[in-house]
Amino acid sequence: MSAAGVAAPAAGGEGGAAPVLEARGVTMRFGGLQALAAFDLRLEPRELVGLIGPNGAGKTTAFNAITGVYAPTGGEVRVGGARVNGERPHQICARGVARTFQNIRLFKELSALDNVRVACHLGARAGWAAALALTGGFLRDEARLTRRAGEFLAVMGLAHRRDEPAKGLPYGEQRRLEIARALATGPKVLCLDEPAAGMNASEKVALMELIRKIRDDFGLAILVIEHDMRLVMGVSERLVVLDHGVTIARGTPEAVRRDPKVIEAYLGDSYLEERHIAVPDDRPGRKS
Amino acid sequence: MRAPGLALRSLLPFLLGLPALLALQGSLSDFWASVLITAGVNVILAVSLNVVNGFTGQFSIGHAGFMAVGAYTAAKITLAAAGWAPAGLPPRLADGAVFLLALLAGMVTAALAGLLVGMPSLRLRGDYLAIVTLGFNEIIRVIIENTAFLGRATGLSGLPRRTTFAWAWMGVIATVVMARRLLGSTHGRALLAIREDEVAAEAMGVDTTGYKVKAFVVSSAFAGLAGGLLVHLIQLCTPRTFTFVKSIEVVVMVVLGGLGSVTGSAVAAFGLTLALEGLREVQEYRMVAYSLLLIVLMLTRPTGLFGTREAWDWLPRLPWRRRPEEGA
């Protein structure tokens, strides 16, 4: 499928175009705990950026601050140049920021198609009255949403699961359905929270390929949280490394890999060696 | 599809329903008519409450409060119009027009009450709504009992008997059509998404607070309709009809039928009404019977009789039943 129907931002060069997503000194405090300190991020159109860091580093907190789940206690978040601090998640979504969740949050009882159709709902024009009166405009609207949702299912290779309830899908397909659902909101920025969590090595590689393909086909900027450093290094153009809520490094994967602070915080403790010996797959619910 | 065809499709349930109901009405005894009207009123209540409790996954236990608002509004209007007989209009037609107007006005005021209660409380999640709606139910009752205009505790009596079998069941058709069409629309899916996962629904662009309020307003409007219909059957409008006990009765019907299932609510409401009619001898034990029924059901079938499914989901897929998304 082409990127038709999805607002494709103009290809951004270095510096020229405005960033699609920008965080300036975003700080999140929960009582006395500072979960995120002065977080800066600029995401240019069509850029694929990895956000990495050890467990509890504040990656998901950064996501939640950007997507409006939390209102940042300090700093500001801008989407397409507009300040969105304090807006509710659905408003930020309407501005073009879509996300997936680390612990899958599908609408379990709804079919795969309906999961995606809910996300298409931003494009619905017919109101409640039209729906109750079954007007022609409403029926055309529904047909259009259904077609669009079907296309997103097909893009993610889920067309055969169309009518199955989301809870019955294998784990890897649930992850893909979450991405299909996020894409259906018509975003300019896609935020993926550990999309490869719980997958095995080959599934992870396939997923990263898919993410790159989505970026190219839809012309999106993508921000990926990933735990597995090797994986995200292969696919990202830039990395931001968090530790204890503080940004300790940023730059190309090559530069980050050599940064002594990153090695100490993240790659130390023979982390990489362990990964090489055995990829732990102790997450619950993994099944494919 | 052309515009006339669409209008026909839109009104089809009513066009088919009215003659059928009128035909059936003629063959009903007074006793059965009143039992079936009561059943119809309960079906309206259960199906409309299901929009909030079943589709949207909220927990409202003050449905009788909205019923009261609709009932008193409609009662005031028919009382005020008593004896109004415009020249040149057959009296039955004039009465019918007044009654229709009264019912619609009752729906509007109940919807406004729903808006008033829903706006502040639906920002909160979970149990808060239950507390607020319960409180609202009591507040309405206390207000009525202390307002001379509304007849205080003795209520409004001498209402004309306007609710016939056909009126009540046209209301049922309207309610069921509303619920089914809502479910089949993008708005209904947004409500289901809120039930399934509010955080995810919000992140996918669903204005969860706005949708919850809308669902609540629609649900309240139909509770108002049920109230208007009921008091014009029993010809009496008292605060005792709309107590917390009535609200719980409706909740039981919805849970019994299956949260989220329109046919489930309808079948449970209908069945329970008939069962209660049979238990008329032992009225004082009816809450005991209700509680026992709920306990047994929750132990044996926690999702309710129908779960979230509809009655026809058990039918074999018939060749002429296309999936709705393939139509249009």
Coordinates of C-alpha atoms in Angstrom, one line a residue:
Chain A
M1 CA 0.0 0.0 0.0
S2 CA 1.2 3.5 -0.7
A3 CA 1.3 6.2 1.8
A4 CA -1.9 7.7 0.3
G5 CA -4.3 8.9 2.8
V6 CA -1.7 9.4 5.5
A7 CA -0.4 12.9 5.8
A8 CA 3.2 12.5 4.6
P9 CA 5.3 15.4 5.9
A10 CA 7.7 16.9 3.5
A11 CA 11.0 15.1 3.5
G12 CA 13.0 17.0 6.1
G13 CA 16.6 17.9 5.4
E14 CA 19.1 18.8 8.1
G15 CA 17.9 21.9 9.9
G16 CA 15.5 23.2 7.2
A17 CA 12.1 21.8 8.2
A18 CA 10.5 22.2 11.6
P19 CA 10.8 19.2 13.9
V20 CA 7.6 17.1 14.0
L21 CA 8.1 16.5 17.6
E22 CA 10.2 18.4 20.1
A23 CA 10.7 18.1 23.8
R24 CA 12.5 20.9 25.6
G25 CA 13.7 20.3 29.1
V26 CA 10.8 18.1 29.9
T27 CA 10.8 17.1 33.6
M28 CA 8.5 14.7 35.4
R29 CA 8.4 14.6 39.1
F30 CA 6.2 12.3 41.1
G31 CA 6.3 13.6 44.6
G32 CA 9.9 13.6 45.6
L33 CA 10.9 11.3 42.8
Q34 CA 12.4 12.8 39.7
A35 CA 11.6 10.3 36.9
L36 CA 12.7 12.4 34.1
A37 CA 15.1 15.4 34.1
A38 CA 15.4 18.1 31.4
F39 CA 14.6 15.7 28.6
D40 CA 15.4 17.1 25.2
L41 CA 14.4 15.6 21.9
R42 CA 14.1 16.8 18.4
L43 CA 12.5 14.5 15.9
E44 CA 12.8 15.5 12.3
P45 CA 10.3 14.2 9.6
R46 CA 11.1 10.6 8.5
E47 CA 13.7 10.2 11.2
L48 CA 14.0 7.0 13.2
V49 CA 15.3 7.6 16.7
G50 CA 15.9 5.0 19.4
L51 CA 15.4 5.8 23.1
I52 CA 17.3 3.4 25.2
G53 CA 18.3 2.9 28.7
P54 CA 18.3 0.3 31.5
N55 CA 15.1 -0.7 33.3
G56 CA 13.6 2.2 35.2
A57 CA 15.6 4.8 33.3
G58 CA 12.5 6.9 32.5
K59 CA 11.9 5.8 28.9
T60 CA 8.2 5.1 29.3
T61 CA 7.8 8.2 31.5
A62 CA 9.2 10.3 28.6
F63 CA 6.7 8.7 26.3
N64 CA 3.8 9.4 28.7
A65 CA 4.9 13.0 29.0
I66 CA 5.1 13.4 25.3
T67 CA 1.7 11.7 24.6
G68 CA -0.2 13.5 27.3
V69 CA -0.7 10.6 29.7
Y70 CA 1.1 12.9 32.2
A71 CA 1.3 16.6 32.1
P72 CA 5.0 17.4 32.3
T73 CA 6.0 19.1 35.6
G74 CA 8.5 21.2 33.7
G75 CA 9.6 22.1 30.2
E76 CA 7.5 21.9 27.1
V77 CA 6.4 19.5 24.4
R78 CA 5.8 20.7 20.9
V79 CA 4.1 18.8 18.1
G80 CA 4.6 20.4 14.7
G81 CA 5.6 23.6 16.4
A82 CA 2.6 23.9 18.6
R83 CA 2.9 23.6 22.4
V84 CA 0.8 20.7 23.7
N85 CA 1.6 20.7 27.4
G86 CA -1.5 19.9 29.4
E87 CA -3.5 18.6 26.4
R88 CA -5.2 15.3 26.9
P89 CA -3.9 12.3 25.0
H90 CA -6.7 12.2 22.5
Q91 CA -5.9 15.8 21.5
I92 CA -2.2 15.1 21.1
C93 CA -3.2 12.0 19.1
A94 CA -5.3 14.2 16.8
R95 CA -2.2 16.4 16.3
G96 CA -0.4 13.4 14.9
V97 CA 1.3 11.5 17.7
A98 CA 0.4 7.9 17.9
R99 CA 1.8 5.3 20.3
T100 CA 1.9 1.7 21.2
F101 CA 2.2 0.3 24.7
Q102 CA 4.9 -1.7 26.4
N103 CA 2.4 -4.1 28.0
I104 CA 0.0 -4.6 25.1
R105 CA -3.2 -2.7 25.5
L106 CA -5.5 -3.9 22.7
F107 CA -9.3 -3.8 23.0
K108 CA -9.3 -7.5 23.8
E109 CA -12.9 -8.4 23.2
L110 CA -13.1 -6.5 19.9
S111 CA -12.1 -8.0 16.6
A112 CA -8.8 -7.1 14.9
L113 CA -10.8 -5.0 12.4
D114 CA -12.7 -3.2 15.1
N115 CA -9.5 -2.4 17.0
V116 CA -8.2 -0.6 14.0
R117 CA -11.6 0.9 13.2
V118 CA -11.6 2.6 16.6
A119 CA -8.4 4.3 15.7
C120 CA -9.8 5.4 12.3
H121 CA -12.5 7.2 14.2
L122 CA -10.7 10.5 14.1
G123 CA -11.5 10.5 10.4
A124 CA -15.3 10.0 11.0
R125 CA -17.4 12.9 9.9
A126 CA -20.9 11.6 10.7
G127 CA -22.1 12.4 14.2
W128 CA -24.3 10.5 16.6
A129 CA -27.6 11.6 15.1
A130 CA -26.5 10.5 11.6
A131 CA -25.5 7.1 13.0
L132 CA -28.9 6.7 14.7
A133 CA -30.8 7.8 11.7
L134 CA -28.7 5.7 9.3
T135 CA -28.1 8.6 6.9
G136 CA -26.4 8.1 3.6
G137 CA -23.5 10.1 4.8
F138 CA -23.1 7.9 7.8
L139 CA -23.1 4.7 5.8
R140 CA -20.6 6.0 3.3
D141 CA -18.4 7.1 6.3
E142 CA -18.6 3.6 7.8
A143 CA -17.7 2.0 4.5
R144 CA -14.7 4.3 4.2
L145 CA -13.5 3.7 7.7
T146 CA -13.9 0.0 7.2
R147 CA -11.9 0.0 4.0
R148 CA -9.2 2.1 5.5
A149 CA -9.0 -0.2 8.6
G150 CA -8.7 -3.2 6.3
E151 CA -5.8 -1.6 4.5
F152 CA -3.9 -1.1 7.7
L153 CA -4.5 -4.7 8.7
A154 CA -3.2 -5.8 5.4
V155 CA -0.1 -3.6 5.7
M156 CA 0.7 -5.3 9.0
G157 CA 0.0 -8.8 7.6
L158 CA -3.1 -9.3 9.6
A159 CA -5.8 -9.4 7.0
H160 CA -6.5 -13.1 7.8
R161 CA -7.3 -12.2 11.4
R162 CA -9.8 -9.5 10.5
D163 CA -12.8 -11.0 12.4
E164 CA -11.0 -12.7 15.3
P165 CA -11.0 -11.1 18.7
A166 CA -7.8 -9.4 19.5
K167 CA -7.3 -11.5 22.7
G168 CA -7.1 -14.7 20.6
L169 CA -4.2 -13.5 18.4
P170 CA -0.7 -14.9 18.9
Y171 CA 1.6 -12.6 20.8
G172 CA 3.6 -11.4 17.8
E173 CA 0.4 -10.6 15.9
Q174 CA -0.9 -8.7 18.9
R175 CA 2.2 -6.5 18.8
R176 CA 1.6 -5.9 15.1
L177 CA -2.0 -5.2 15.6
E178 CA -1.1 -2.5 18.1
I179 CA 1.1 -0.9 15.4
A180 CA -1.7 -1.2 12.8
R181 CA -4.0 0.5 15.3
A182 CA -1.5 3.3 15.9
L183 CA -1.0 3.8 12.2
A184 CA -4.7 4.1 11.6
T185 CA -4.9 7.3 13.6
G186 CA -2.9 8.9 10.8
P187 CA 0.1 10.0 12.7
K188 CA 3.1 12.1 11.8
V189 CA 5.1 10.6 14.7
L190 CA 4.8 7.0 15.8
C191 CA 6.1 6.2 19.3
L192 CA 6.7 2.5 19.8
D193 CA 7.2 1.4 23.4
E194 CA 9.4 -1.8 23.4
P195 CA 7.7 -3.2 20.3
A196 CA 9.9 -6.2 20.3
A197 CA 9.5 -7.1 24.0
G198 CA 8.9 -10.8 24.5
M199 CA 9.8 -11.7 20.9
N200 CA 12.6 -14.1 20.0
A201 CA 15.7 -13.1 18.1
S202 CA 14.4 -13.7 14.6
E203 CA 11.0 -12.2 15.3
K204 CA 12.8 -9.1 16.6
V205 CA 14.9 -8.7 13.4
A206 CA 11.8 -9.1 11.3
L207 CA 10.0 -6.5 13.4
M208 CA 12.8 -4.0 13.0
E209 CA 12.7 -4.5 9.3
L210 CA 9.0 -3.8 9.4
I211 CA 9.4 -0.7 11.4
R212 CA 11.9 0.6 8.9
K213 CA 9.5 -0.2 6.1
I214 CA 6.7 1.6 7.8
R215 CA 8.8 4.7 8.1
D216 CA 9.7 4.6 4.4
D217 CA 6.2 3.8 3.2
F218 CA 4.3 6.2 5.4
G219 CA 6.9 8.9 5.7
L220 CA 6.7 8.9 9.4
A221 CA 9.1 10.0 12.1
I222 CA 9.4 7.0 14.5
L223 CA 10.6 7.0 18.1
V224 CA 11.4 3.5 19.4
I225 CA 12.0 2.6 23.0
E226 CA 14.0 -0.6 23.0
H227 CA 15.7 -2.5 25.7
D228 CA 17.8 -4.6 23.4
M229 CA 20.6 -2.3 22.4
R230 CA 22.0 -4.3 19.6
L231 CA 18.7 -4.4 17.9
V232 CA 17.9 -0.7 18.0
M233 CA 21.5 0.2 16.9
G234 CA 20.9 -1.6 13.7
V235 CA 17.8 0.3 12.8
S236 CA 18.1 3.8 14.3
E237 CA 19.8 6.8 12.9
R238 CA 20.2 8.4 16.2
L239 CA 20.0 7.3 19.8
V240 CA 19.1 9.0 23.0
V241 CA 20.3 7.2 26.2
L242 CA 18.5 7.7 29.5
D243 CA 19.7 6.5 32.9
H244 CA 17.9 7.4 36.1
G245 CA 15.8 10.0 34.2
V246 CA 18.9 11.8 33.0
T247 CA 20.0 11.9 29.4
I248 CA 23.5 10.6 29.5
A249 CA 24.3 10.4 25.8
R250 CA 22.9 11.1 22.4
G251 CA 24.2 10.7 18.9
T252 CA 24.8 8.1 16.2
P253 CA 24.7 4.5 17.3
E254 CA 28.5 4.3 16.7
A255 CA 29.3 7.2 18.9
V256 CA 26.8 6.1 21.6
R257 CA 28.3 2.6 21.7
R258 CA 31.7 4.0 22.5
D259 CA 30.6 6.5 25.0
P260 CA 32.1 5.5 28.4
K261 CA 29.1 6.8 30.3
V262 CA 26.8 4.5 28.3
I263 CA 29.0 1.6 28.7
E264 CA 29.1 2.1 32.5
A265 CA 25.4 2.7 32.9
Y266 CA 24.1 0.2 30.4
L267 CA 26.5 -2.0 28.7
G268 CA 28.5 -2.6 31.9
D269 CA 27.8 -5.5 34.3
S270 CA 28.6 -7.8 31.4
Y271 CA 25.2 -7.0 30.1
L272 CA 26.1 -7.7 26.5
E273 CA 27.9 -10.9 27.3
E274 CA 24.8 -12.2 28.9
R275 CA 22.8 -11.3 25.9
H276 CA 25.1 -13.2 23.7
I277 CA 25.0 -16.4 25.7
A278 CA 21.3 -16.6 26.0
V279 CA 18.5 -14.2 25.1
P280 CA 16.3 -14.3 28.2
D281 CA 12.6 -14.8 27.3
D282 CA 11.0 -14.9 30.7
R283 CA 8.3 -12.4 29.8
P284 CA 4.8 -13.8 30.4
G285 CA 2.5 -14.4 27.6
R286 CA 5.1 -15.1 25.0
K287 CA 3.8 -17.4 22.4
S288 CA 3.8 -17.5 18.6
Chain B
M1 CA -28.7 3.8 -2.3
R2 CA -31.2 6.6 -3.1
A3 CA -32.5 8.9 -0.5
P4 CA -36.1 7.4 -0.4
G5 CA -34.6 4.0 0.0
L6 CA -32.4 5.2 2.8
A7 CA -35.3 6.9 4.6
L8 CA -37.3 3.7 4.3
R9 CA -34.4 1.7 5.7
S10 CA -34.0 4.1 8.5
L11 CA -37.7 4.0 9.5
L12 CA -38.3 0.3 8.6
P13 CA -38.4 -1.0 12.2
F14 CA -41.1 1.6 13.1
L15 CA -43.1 1.1 9.9
L16 CA -43.2 -2.6 10.4
G17 CA -43.6 -2.4 14.1
L18 CA -46.6 -0.1 14.4
P19 CA -49.2 -2.1 12.5
A20 CA -48.0 -5.3 14.1
L21 CA -48.3 -3.8 17.6
L22 CA -51.7 -2.4 16.8
A23 CA -52.9 -5.7 15.5
L24 CA -51.6 -7.5 18.6
Q25 CA -53.1 -4.9 20.9
G26 CA -56.6 -5.7 19.9
S27 CA -56.3 -9.3 21.1
L28 CA -54.8 -8.5 24.5
S29 CA -56.8 -8.6 27.7
D30 CA -56.5 -5.7 30.1
F31 CA -54.4 -7.8 32.4
W32 CA -51.9 -8.9 29.7
A33 CA -51.8 -5.5 28.2
S34 CA -50.6 -4.0 31.5
V35 CA -48.2 -6.8 32.2
L36 CA -46.7 -6.4 28.7
I37 CA -46.5 -2.6 29.1
T38 CA -44.6 -3.0 32.3
A39 CA -42.3 -5.5 30.6
G40 CA -41.8 -3.0 27.8
V41 CA -40.9 -0.2 30.2
N42 CA -38.4 -2.5 31.9
V43 CA -36.9 -3.5 28.5
I44 CA -36.4 0.2 27.7
L45 CA -34.8 0.8 31.1
A46 CA -32.5 -2.2 30.8
V47 CA -31.4 -1.6 27.2
S48 CA -30.7 2.1 27.8
L49 CA -28.8 1.4 31.0
N50 CA -26.8 -1.1 29.1
V51 CA -25.4 1.7 26.9
V52 CA -23.6 3.1 29.9
N53 CA -23.0 0.0 32.0
G54 CA -22.5 -2.5 29.2
F55 CA -21.1 -0.7 26.2
T56 CA -19.1 1.9 27.9
G57 CA -18.1 -0.1 31.0
Q58 CA -19.1 2.5 33.5
F59 CA -21.3 1.7 36.5
S60 CA -24.4 3.8 37.0
I61 CA -26.9 2.8 39.6
G62 CA -29.2 5.8 39.5
H63 CA -31.3 5.0 36.4
A64 CA -34.6 5.5 38.4
G65 CA -33.6 9.1 39.0
F66 CA -33.6 9.9 35.3
M67 CA -36.7 8.0 35.0
A68 CA -38.3 10.2 37.6
V69 CA -37.2 13.4 35.8
G70 CA -38.8 12.1 32.6
A71 CA -41.9 10.9 34.3
Y72 CA -42.7 14.1 36.2
T73 CA -42.1 16.2 33.1
A74 CA -44.4 14.1 31.0
A75 CA -47.0 14.0 33.8
K76 CA -47.0 17.7 34.3
I77 CA -47.6 18.2 30.5
T78 CA -50.4 15.8 30.2
L79 CA -52.1 17.1 33.3
A80 CA -51.8 20.7 32.0
A81 CA -53.2 19.7 28.7
A82 CA -56.1 17.8 30.2
G83 CA -59.4 18.8 28.6
W84 CA -57.5 20.6 25.8
A85 CA -59.6 19.9 22.7
P86 CA -58.8 21.9 19.7
A87 CA -61.7 22.3 17.3
G88 CA -61.5 20.2 14.2
L89 CA -59.1 17.7 15.6
P90 CA -60.4 14.3 16.8
P91 CA -59.9 14.1 20.5
R92 CA -57.9 10.9 20.3
L93 CA -55.5 12.4 17.9
A94 CA -55.1 15.5 20.1
D95 CA -54.4 13.3 23.1
G96 CA -51.9 11.3 21.2
A97 CA -50.1 14.4 20.1
V98 CA -50.0 15.8 23.6
F99 CA -48.7 12.4 24.9
L100 CA -46.0 12.2 22.3
L101 CA -44.9 15.8 23.1
A102 CA -44.9 15.0 26.8
L103 CA -42.8 11.9 26.3
L104 CA -40.3 13.8 24.1
A105 CA -40.1 16.6 26.7
G106 CA -39.5 14.0 29.4
M107 CA -36.6 12.6 27.3
V108 CA -35.1 16.1 26.9
T109 CA -35.3 17.0 30.6
A110 CA -33.9 13.6 31.6
A111 CA -31.1 14.0 29.1
L112 CA -30.3 17.4 30.6
A113 CA -30.3 15.8 34.0
G114 CA -27.9 13.2 32.6
L115 CA -25.7 16.0 31.3
L116 CA -25.7 17.7 34.6
V117 CA -24.8 14.6 36.5
G118 CA -22.4 13.2 33.9
M119 CA -20.3 16.2 33.2
P120 CA -18.6 16.4 36.6
S121 CA -18.6 12.8 37.5
L122 CA -17.6 11.1 34.3
R123 CA -14.1 12.6 34.5
L124 CA -13.6 10.2 37.3
R125 CA -13.1 6.5 36.8
G126 CA -14.7 3.4 38.3
D127 CA -16.7 3.5 41.4
Y128 CA -17.1 7.2 41.7
L129 CA -19.8 7.2 39.1
A130 CA -21.8 4.6 41.1
I131 CA -21.7 6.8 44.2
V132 CA -22.6 9.9 42.3
T133 CA -25.5 8.3 40.4
L134 CA -26.8 6.7 43.6
G135 CA -26.6 10.2 45.3
F136 CA -28.4 11.8 42.4
N137 CA -31.2 9.2 42.6
E138 CA -31.7 10.1 46.3
I139 CA -31.4 13.9 45.7
I140 CA -34.2 13.7 43.0
R141 CA -36.4 11.8 45.4
V142 CA -35.8 14.3 48.2
I143 CA -36.4 17.3 45.9
I144 CA -39.7 15.8 44.7
E145 CA -40.8 15.0 48.2
N146 CA -40.3 18.7 49.2
T147 CA -41.7 20.4 46.2
A148 CA -45.4 21.4 46.3
F149 CA -45.4 21.8 42.5
L150 CA -44.6 18.1 42.1
G151 CA -47.1 17.0 44.7
R152 CA -44.6 16.2 47.4
A153 CA -44.6 12.6 48.8
T154 CA -48.2 11.9 47.6
G155 CA -47.2 12.7 44.1
L156 CA -49.3 13.6 41.1
S157 CA -52.5 11.6 40.7
G158 CA -55.3 11.6 38.2
L159 CA -53.0 11.2 35.2
P160 CA -54.8 10.2 32.0
R161 CA -54.2 6.6 31.0
R162 CA -52.3 7.1 27.8
T163 CA -49.8 4.3 27.6
T164 CA -51.1 1.5 25.5
F165 CA -49.3 -1.7 24.5
A166 CA -48.5 -0.1 21.1
W167 CA -47.1 3.1 22.7
A168 CA -44.9 1.2 25.1
W169 CA -43.5 -1.2 22.5
M170 CA -42.9 1.5 20.0
G171 CA -40.7 2.9 22.7
V172 CA -39.0 -0.5 23.0
I173 CA -38.4 -0.5 19.2
A174 CA -37.0 3.0 19.4
T175 CA -34.7 2.0 22.3
V176 CA -33.4 -1.2 20.7
V177 CA -32.9 0.5 17.3
M178 CA -30.9 3.2 19.0
A179 CA -28.7 0.7 20.9
R180 CA -28.1 -1.5 17.9
R181 CA -27.4 1.3 15.5
L182 CA -25.1 2.9 18.0
L183 CA -23.2 -0.3 18.5
G184 CA -22.8 -0.7 14.7
S185 CA -21.3 2.8 14.4
T186 CA -17.9 4.2 14.9
H187 CA -19.3 6.0 18.0
G188 CA -20.4 2.7 19.5
R189 CA -17.0 1.2 18.8
A190 CA -15.4 4.1 20.6
L191 CA -17.6 3.3 23.6
L192 CA -16.6 -0.3 23.5
A193 CA -13.0 0.7 23.3
I194 CA -13.5 2.8 26.5
R195 CA -14.8 -0.3 28.2
E196 CA -12.0 -2.4 27.0
D197 CA -9.1 -0.1 27.8
E198 CA -9.7 3.5 28.6
V199 CA -6.0 4.5 28.4
A200 CA -5.6 3.0 25.0
A201 CA -8.9 4.4 23.8
E202 CA -7.7 7.9 24.8
A203 CA -4.3 7.3 23.1
M204 CA -6.1 6.4 19.9
G205 CA -7.9 9.7 19.8
V206 CA -11.1 8.9 21.5
D207 CA -12.3 11.7 23.7
T208 CA -13.1 9.4 26.5
T209 CA -14.8 11.9 28.8
G210 CA -16.8 13.4 26.0
Y211 CA -18.0 10.0 24.8
K212 CA -18.9 8.8 28.3
V213 CA -21.0 12.0 28.8
K214 CA -22.7 11.4 25.5
A215 CA -23.5 7.8 26.3
F216 CA -24.8 8.9 29.7
V217 CA -27.0 11.6 28.2
V218 CA -28.5 9.2 25.6
S219 CA -29.1 6.6 28.3
S220 CA -30.8 9.1 30.5
A221 CA -33.1 10.3 27.8
F222 CA -34.4 6.8 27.3
A223 CA -34.8 6.3 31.0
G224 CA -37.0 9.5 30.9
L225 CA -39.0 7.9 28.1
A226 CA -39.6 4.8 30.3
G227 CA -40.6 7.0 33.2
G228 CA -43.2 8.9 31.0
L229 CA -44.6 5.6 29.7
L230 CA -44.8 4.0 33.2
V231 CA -46.7 6.8 34.9
H232 CA -49.3 7.0 32.2
L233 CA -50.0 3.3 32.7
I234 CA -50.4 3.4 36.5
Q235 CA -51.9 6.9 36.3
L236 CA -49.9 8.0 39.3
C237 CA -46.6 9.7 39.7
T238 CA -45.0 9.3 43.1
P239 CA -41.4 9.4 44.4
R240 CA -41.9 5.9 45.7
T241 CA -41.9 4.6 42.2
F242 CA -38.4 5.9 41.5
T243 CA -36.4 4.8 44.5
F244 CA -33.0 3.2 44.6
V245 CA -34.7 -0.2 44.6
K246 CA -36.0 0.5 41.1
S247 CA -32.5 1.4 40.0
I248 CA -31.0 -1.8 41.4
E249 CA -33.8 -3.7 39.7
V250 CA -32.6 -2.3 36.3
V251 CA -29.0 -3.0 37.1
V252 CA -29.9 -6.7 37.9
M253 CA -31.7 -7.0 34.5
V254 CA -28.7 -5.7 32.7
V255 CA -26.2 -7.9 34.5
L256 CA -28.5 -10.8 34.2
G257 CA -28.8 -10.4 30.5
G258 CA -25.1 -9.8 29.9
L259 CA -23.3 -6.4 30.0
G260 CA -23.1 -5.3 26.4
S261 CA -25.8 -7.5 24.9
V262 CA -28.9 -5.6 23.7
T263 CA -30.9 -8.7 23.3
G264 CA -29.6 -10.0 26.6
S265 CA -30.9 -7.0 28.4
A266 CA -34.2 -7.1 26.6
V267 CA -34.8 -10.8 27.3
A268 CA -33.7 -10.5 31.0
A269 CA -36.0 -7.5 31.5
F270 CA -38.9 -9.2 29.8
G271 CA -38.4 -12.5 31.7
L272 CA -37.9 -10.9 35.1
T273 CA -41.0 -8.8 34.7
L274 CA -43.1 -11.8 33.9
A275 CA -41.5 -13.7 36.8
L276 CA -42.2 -10.9 39.2
E277 CA -45.8 -10.9 38.0
G278 CA -45.9 -14.6 38.9
L279 CA -44.4 -13.8 42.3
R280 CA -47.0 -11.1 43.1
E281 CA -48.3 -13.2 46.1
V282 CA -44.9 -13.0 47.8
Q283 CA -44.0 -9.4 46.9
E284 CA -42.1 -8.7 50.1
Y285 CA -39.6 -11.4 49.2
R286 CA -38.9 -10.1 45.8
M287 CA -35.6 -8.4 46.7
V288 CA -34.6 -11.7 48.3
A289 CA -35.4 -13.5 45.1
Y290 CA -33.4 -10.9 43.2
S291 CA -30.4 -11.2 45.3
L292 CA -30.5 -15.0 45.2
L293 CA -30.8 -14.9 41.4
L294 CA -27.8 -12.6 41.1
I295 CA -25.7 -14.8 43.4
V296 CA -26.6 -18.0 41.5
L297 CA -25.9 -16.3 38.2
M298 CA -22.6 -14.8 39.2
L299 CA -21.5 -18.2 40.4
T300 CA -22.6 -20.1 37.3
R301 CA -22.5 -17.6 34.5
P302 CA -20.5 -14.5 35.5
T303 CA -20.9 -12.9 32.1
G304 CA -24.7 -12.9 32.2
L305 CA -27.0 -15.0 30.1
F306 CA -25.8 -13.7 26.8
G307 CA -22.3 -12.3 27.6
T308 CA -21.6 -9.6 25.1
R309 CA -23.2 -11.6 22.3
E310 CA -26.6 -11.1 20.7
A311 CA -29.3 -13.7 20.4
W312 CA -28.7 -14.1 16.7
D313 CA -25.1 -14.9 17.1
W314 CA -26.2 -18.4 17.9
L315 CA -28.1 -18.7 14.7
P316 CA -26.3 -20.4 11.8
R317 CA -25.0 -17.8 9.4
L318 CA -27.7 -17.4 6.8
P319 CA -26.7 -16.8 3.2
W320 CA -28.7 -13.5 3.0
R321 CA -27.2 -12.2 6.2
R322 CA -24.3 -10.2 4.9
R323 CA -21.8 -8.8 7.3
P324 CA -22.7 -5.2 7.8
E325 CA -19.3 -3.9 6.7
E326 CA -19.8 -5.6 3.3
G327 CA -23.0 -3.7 2.7
A328 CA -23.4 -0.1 1.6

